[in-house]
Coordinates of C-alpha atoms in Angstrom, one line a residue:
M1 CA -18.2 -4.6 3.1
K2 CA -15.3 -2.9 4.9
I3 CA -11.8 -4.2 4.2
V4 CA -8.5 -3.0 5.6
E5 CA -5.0 -4.3 4.7
C6 CA -2.2 -4.3 7.2
V7 CA 1.5 -4.8 6.2
P8 CA 3.7 -5.1 9.3
N9 CA 7.4 -5.4 8.7
I10 CA 9.3 -7.3 11.5
S11 CA 13.0 -7.3 12.1
E12 CA 13.5 -11.0 11.6
G13 CA 14.0 -12.7 8.3
R14 CA 16.2 -15.7 9.1
D15 CA 14.6 -17.7 11.9
K16 CA 11.6 -19.5 10.5
V17 CA 10.5 -20.6 14.0
K18 CA 10.2 -17.0 15.1
I19 CA 8.6 -15.8 11.9
D20 CA 6.0 -18.6 12.1
A21 CA 5.3 -17.8 15.8
V22 CA 4.6 -14.2 14.8
T23 CA 2.4 -15.0 11.8
S24 CA 0.4 -17.7 13.6
V25 CA -1.3 -15.2 15.9
V26 CA -2.7 -13.4 12.8
E27 CA -4.4 -16.6 11.6
K28 CA -6.2 -17.0 14.9
V29 CA -8.1 -13.8 14.7
K30 CA -11.6 -14.1 13.3
G31 CA -12.4 -12.1 10.2
V32 CA -8.7 -11.8 9.1
K33 CA -6.9 -13.6 6.3
L34 CA -3.1 -13.9 6.1
L35 CA -2.2 -13.2 2.5
D36 CA 1.6 -13.2 2.3
V37 CA 4.8 -13.7 4.3
D38 CA 7.9 -12.6 2.5
P39 CA 11.2 -13.1 4.6
G40 CA 14.6 -11.7 3.5
E41 CA 17.8 -13.2 4.9
A42 CA 20.2 -10.4 4.0
T43 CA 17.7 -7.7 5.1
N44 CA 16.8 -9.7 8.2
R45 CA 13.3 -8.5 7.7
T46 CA 9.9 -10.1 6.9
V47 CA 7.0 -8.3 5.2
I48 CA 3.7 -9.7 6.4
T49 CA 0.4 -8.9 4.7
F50 CA -3.1 -9.6 5.9
I51 CA -6.6 -8.2 5.3
G52 CA -10.0 -8.3 7.0
N53 CA -12.6 -6.1 8.7
P54 CA -11.4 -3.1 10.6
D55 CA -11.8 -4.5 14.1
G56 CA -10.3 -7.8 13.2
V57 CA -7.3 -6.3 11.5
A58 CA -6.7 -4.0 14.5
E59 CA -6.7 -6.9 16.9
A60 CA -4.5 -9.0 14.6
A61 CA -2.0 -6.1 14.3
F62 CA -1.8 -5.7 18.1
Q63 CA -1.3 -9.5 18.7
L64 CA 1.4 -9.6 16.0
V65 CA 3.2 -6.7 17.6
K66 CA 2.9 -8.3 21.0
K67 CA 4.3 -11.7 19.8
A68 CA 7.1 -10.1 17.7
S69 CA 8.2 -8.1 20.7
E70 CA 8.4 -11.3 22.7
V71 CA 10.5 -13.4 20.3
I72 CA 12.7 -10.7 18.6
D73 CA 15.6 -9.1 20.5
M74 CA 16.9 -5.9 18.8
R75 CA 20.1 -6.0 20.9
S76 CA 21.4 -8.8 18.6
Q77 CA 19.6 -7.8 15.4
K78 CA 21.6 -6.9 12.3
G79 CA 20.5 -6.6 8.7
A80 CA 20.8 -4.6 5.5
H81 CA 17.4 -2.8 5.8
P82 CA 17.0 0.3 7.9
R83 CA 15.0 -0.4 11.1
M84 CA 14.3 1.0 14.5
G85 CA 12.4 -1.8 16.2
A86 CA 11.4 -5.4 16.4
I87 CA 8.2 -4.3 14.7
D88 CA 9.6 -1.6 12.5
V89 CA 6.5 -0.4 10.7
C90 CA 2.8 -1.3 10.9
P91 CA 0.8 0.5 8.3
F92 CA -3.0 0.2 7.6
V93 CA -4.2 0.5 4.0
P94 CA -7.8 1.2 2.9
V95 CA -9.1 -1.5 0.5
A96 CA -12.9 -1.3 0.3
G97 CA -15.6 0.6 2.2
V98 CA -13.1 2.6 4.3
T99 CA -11.4 5.9 4.0
M100 CA -7.8 6.9 4.7
E101 CA -9.0 8.7 7.8
D102 CA -10.6 5.5 9.0
C103 CA -7.2 3.8 8.7
A104 CA -5.5 6.7 10.5
E105 CA -8.0 6.2 13.3
I106 CA -7.2 2.5 13.4
A107 CA -3.5 3.4 13.5
R108 CA -4.0 5.7 16.5
K109 CA -6.1 3.1 18.3
V110 CA -3.6 0.3 17.8
G111 CA -0.6 2.6 18.4
K112 CA -2.1 3.7 21.8
R113 CA -2.7 0.1 22.8
I114 CA 0.9 -0.8 21.9
G115 CA 2.3 2.0 23.9
D116 CA 0.0 1.5 26.9
E117 CA 0.1 -2.3 27.2
L118 CA 3.5 -3.2 25.7
E119 CA 5.4 -0.1 26.7
I120 CA 6.9 0.3 23.3
P121 CA 7.5 3.9 22.0
V122 CA 5.1 4.5 19.0
Y123 CA 5.4 7.1 16.3
L124 CA 2.5 7.8 14.0
Y125 CA 3.6 8.3 10.3
E126 CA 2.2 8.9 6.8
E127 CA -1.5 9.9 6.9
A128 CA -1.7 9.4 10.6
A129 CA 1.3 11.5 11.5
S130 CA 1.1 14.1 14.3
K131 CA 3.9 16.2 12.8
E132 CA 4.2 17.2 9.2
E133 CA 7.8 15.9 8.9
W134 CA 6.8 12.5 10.4
K135 CA 4.7 11.8 7.3
N136 CA 8.0 10.7 5.8
L137 CA 9.0 7.4 7.4
A138 CA 12.7 8.1 6.8
N139 CA 12.4 11.1 9.2
V140 CA 10.7 9.0 11.9
R141 CA 13.4 6.3 11.6
K142 CA 16.3 8.7 11.6
G143 CA 19.2 7.2 13.5
Q144 CA 17.6 3.8 13.5
Y145 CA 17.6 1.5 16.5
E146 CA 21.1 2.4 17.4
G147 CA 20.2 6.1 17.9
L148 CA 17.1 5.5 20.0
E149 CA 18.7 5.9 23.4
A150 CA 20.2 9.2 22.5
R151 CA 16.9 10.3 21.0
F152 CA 15.2 10.1 24.4
T153 CA 18.1 11.6 26.4
G154 CA 19.5 14.2 24.1
E155 CA 18.8 17.9 23.7
D156 CA 16.0 17.1 21.2
A157 CA 14.2 14.8 23.6
D158 CA 11.1 16.9 23.6
Y159 CA 10.9 16.8 19.8
W160 CA 11.3 13.0 19.8
K161 CA 8.6 12.3 22.5
P162 CA 6.6 9.4 21.0
D163 CA 2.9 9.7 20.2
F164 CA 2.2 6.8 22.5
G165 CA 4.1 4.8 25.0
P166 CA 7.0 5.8 27.3
A167 CA 9.6 8.3 26.1
K168 CA 12.4 6.0 27.1
F169 CA 14.6 3.5 25.3
N170 CA 13.2 -0.1 25.1
P171 CA 16.4 -2.1 24.5
K172 CA 14.6 -5.3 23.4
A173 CA 11.8 -4.0 21.2
G174 CA 13.1 -0.6 20.1
A175 CA 10.4 1.6 18.7
T176 CA 7.5 1.1 16.2
A177 CA 6.1 3.3 13.5
V178 CA 2.3 2.9 13.1
G179 CA 0.5 4.6 10.2
A180 CA -2.0 4.8 7.4
R181 CA -1.0 5.0 3.8
E182 CA -2.0 4.1 0.2
F183 CA -0.9 0.7 -1.3
L184 CA 2.9 0.6 -1.5
I185 CA 4.9 -1.5 -3.9
A186 CA 8.3 -2.7 -2.6
Y187 CA 10.5 -3.4 -5.6
N188 CA 14.2 -4.0 -6.0
I189 CA 16.1 -3.6 -9.3
N190 CA 19.1 -6.0 -9.7
L191 CA 22.5 -4.9 -11.0
N192 CA 25.4 -6.9 -12.4
T193 CA 27.8 -5.5 -9.7
R194 CA 28.4 -5.7 -6.0
D195 CA 29.2 -2.0 -5.9
R196 CA 26.8 -0.3 -3.5
K197 CA 28.0 3.1 -4.6
I198 CA 26.7 2.6 -8.1
A199 CA 23.3 1.4 -6.9
H200 CA 22.9 4.2 -4.4
D201 CA 24.0 6.8 -6.9
I202 CA 21.2 5.7 -9.2
A203 CA 18.8 5.7 -6.3
L204 CA 19.7 9.3 -5.6
D205 CA 18.9 10.3 -9.2
I206 CA 15.6 8.6 -9.5
R207 CA 14.0 9.1 -6.0
E208 CA 11.7 12.1 -5.3
K209 CA 13.9 13.4 -2.5
G210 CA 16.9 13.5 -4.8
R211 CA 20.4 14.3 -3.6
A212 CA 22.2 17.2 -1.9
K213 CA 23.0 20.2 -4.1
R214 CA 26.7 20.8 -4.5
D215 CA 28.8 23.8 -5.8
K216 CA 31.4 23.6 -8.5
D217 CA 34.0 22.4 -5.9
G218 CA 31.7 19.5 -4.8
K219 CA 30.8 21.1 -1.4
I220 CA 27.2 20.7 -0.2
I221 CA 25.1 23.9 -0.5
R222 CA 23.2 24.7 2.7
D223 CA 20.5 27.2 3.6
E224 CA 20.9 29.9 6.4
N225 CA 20.0 27.3 9.0
G226 CA 22.7 24.9 7.8
K227 CA 20.3 22.5 6.3
A228 CA 21.5 20.8 3.0
L229 CA 19.6 21.9 -0.1
K230 CA 18.2 19.2 -2.3
K231 CA 18.2 18.6 -6.0
P232 CA 14.9 16.7 -6.7
G233 CA 15.1 13.3 -8.4
I234 CA 13.4 12.2 -11.6
F235 CA 10.3 10.6 -10.2
T236 CA 7.7 11.6 -7.6
H237 CA 6.1 9.1 -5.3
C238 CA 9.4 7.1 -5.3
K239 CA 11.7 6.4 -2.4
A240 CA 15.0 4.6 -3.1
V241 CA 18.3 3.5 -1.7
G242 CA 21.1 1.3 -2.9
W243 CA 22.4 -1.7 -1.1
V244 CA 24.2 -5.0 -1.5
I245 CA 22.5 -8.3 -0.9
E246 CA 25.2 -10.9 -0.3
E247 CA 22.8 -13.9 -0.7
Y248 CA 22.2 -12.7 -4.3
G249 CA 25.8 -11.7 -4.9
R250 CA 24.8 -8.3 -6.3
A251 CA 23.8 -4.7 -5.6
Q252 CA 20.2 -3.6 -5.8
I253 CA 18.3 -0.3 -6.2
S254 CA 15.6 -0.8 -3.5
I255 CA 12.5 1.2 -4.3
N256 CA 9.2 1.9 -2.6
F257 CA 6.4 3.2 -4.9
T258 CA 3.8 5.2 -2.9
N259 CA 1.6 5.8 -6.0
Y260 CA 2.2 3.4 -8.9
K261 CA -0.5 5.0 -11.0
L262 CA 1.5 8.3 -11.1
T263 CA 4.9 6.7 -11.1
P264 CA 4.7 3.3 -12.8
I265 CA 7.2 0.6 -12.0
H266 CA 8.0 0.0 -15.7
K267 CA 9.0 3.7 -16.3
V268 CA 11.4 3.6 -13.3
F269 CA 12.8 0.2 -14.4
D270 CA 13.6 1.6 -17.9
E271 CA 15.1 4.7 -16.4
C272 CA 17.3 2.6 -14.2
I273 CA 18.6 0.7 -17.3
K274 CA 19.7 4.0 -18.7
Q275 CA 21.3 5.2 -15.5
A276 CA 23.1 1.9 -15.0
E277 CA 24.5 2.0 -18.6
K278 CA 25.8 5.6 -17.9
R279 CA 27.8 4.1 -15.0
G280 CA 29.1 1.1 -16.9
A281 CA 26.8 -1.3 -15.2
R282 CA 23.7 -3.3 -16.3
V283 CA 20.3 -4.0 -15.0
T284 CA 19.8 -7.8 -15.0
G285 CA 16.3 -8.1 -13.6
S286 CA 14.2 -7.2 -10.6
E287 CA 12.5 -8.5 -7.5
L288 CA 9.1 -7.9 -5.9
V289 CA 8.8 -7.9 -2.1
G290 CA 5.3 -8.8 -0.8
L291 CA 2.3 -8.2 -3.0
I292 CA 1.6 -6.0 -6.0
P293 CA -1.7 -4.8 -7.5
K294 CA -2.5 -6.7 -10.7
Q295 CA -3.1 -3.5 -12.5
A296 CA 0.5 -2.5 -12.1
L297 CA 1.6 -5.6 -14.0
L298 CA -1.2 -5.1 -16.6
D299 CA 0.0 -1.6 -17.2
A300 CA 3.6 -2.8 -17.6
G301 CA 2.5 -5.5 -20.0
K302 CA 0.7 -3.0 -22.2
Y303 CA 3.6 -0.6 -22.0
Y304 CA 6.2 -3.2 -23.3
L305 CA 3.8 -4.6 -26.0
N306 CA 3.3 -1.0 -27.2
K307 CA 7.1 -0.5 -27.3
M308 CA 7.3 -3.6 -29.6
G309 CA 4.5 -2.3 -31.8
K310 CA 2.3 -5.2 -30.8
S311 CA -1.4 -5.3 -30.0
I312 CA -2.4 -4.9 -26.4
G313 CA -5.7 -6.6 -27.1
V314 CA -4.6 -9.9 -25.5
P315 CA -5.8 -11.8 -22.4
E316 CA -4.7 -10.5 -19.0
S317 CA -2.5 -13.6 -18.5
E318 CA -0.5 -12.6 -21.6
L319 CA -0.1 -9.1 -20.4
I320 CA 1.2 -10.3 -17.1
H321 CA 3.5 -12.7 -18.9
H322 CA 5.0 -9.9 -20.9
A323 CA 5.4 -7.7 -17.8
V324 CA 7.3 -10.5 -15.9
L325 CA 9.5 -11.2 -18.9
S326 CA 10.3 -7.5 -19.5
L327 CA 10.9 -6.6 -15.9
G328 CA 12.8 -9.8 -15.1
V329 CA 11.0 -10.3 -11.8
D330 CA 11.6 -14.0 -12.0
E331 CA 15.4 -13.6 -12.2
L332 CA 16.1 -14.5 -8.6
Y333 CA 13.3 -17.0 -8.0
P334 CA 10.1 -18.1 -9.7
F335 CA 7.4 -15.5 -9.8

């Protein structure tokens, strides 16, 4: 059996009527199952997850993009999360019986259809990227929605020509990134402060990209081309930023894990506790956005039981219970 997962992120997290309109089209496609809908008010973003056979998932993804581009208007969209379009990202993930290249081909097929039929500029990213630097979503999304018009008319317009669709600004829909990737865990660590600077400073230390190198006077060190040199962060396969979520009354370290097996969430969580304490702050808990592989929680449960000198030979439900308690993923709402 061939199974593909799709995790579109739309730039609407507040209007339930619009969110329901978008997700309803997925449920109408044969061979596809809607697994999760996770809206965020402060981020004004909803993470949608569905799975199915390759053809069904491709069709559901296109119909979702079409509906979202009809009901979401980027000209009035504001939120804490970086974004460049009504459908910000649309990644395909191999689950069973398919390869990453299969998912990259689905991304190209769906991306072309979005560009041709909906006239939305489409950029391929991660494992479907047409440029090496576009494998990193942050590079594709540089300048966000507000920078799109200049992207298509500026001196770098040739570089920013989309993979599919017109090379011109679409004021209502913006642009969309379509790609293929491994399973991603979206995870936020809560702090006992509203200070974004503390959260972002921790993010710079833990993320793979790290931070800009500085000399003894605090000036950024650049190469011969004027590009800032980077000091790598502590963890690989880890992307992070700091932000403030007003509805929670706190700052968060917002993290994407691109390979939880090599960089486990519990290791990053414990490191953030240390980093927060160095800055006079405290980690109070965490938040999962969307779905998480069960194995990631089982690994966390074993890790924390080992730290306590306890046996890990317990039922899976007990391992997950210890993971939830230790990571505090039920701090903001029931898990």
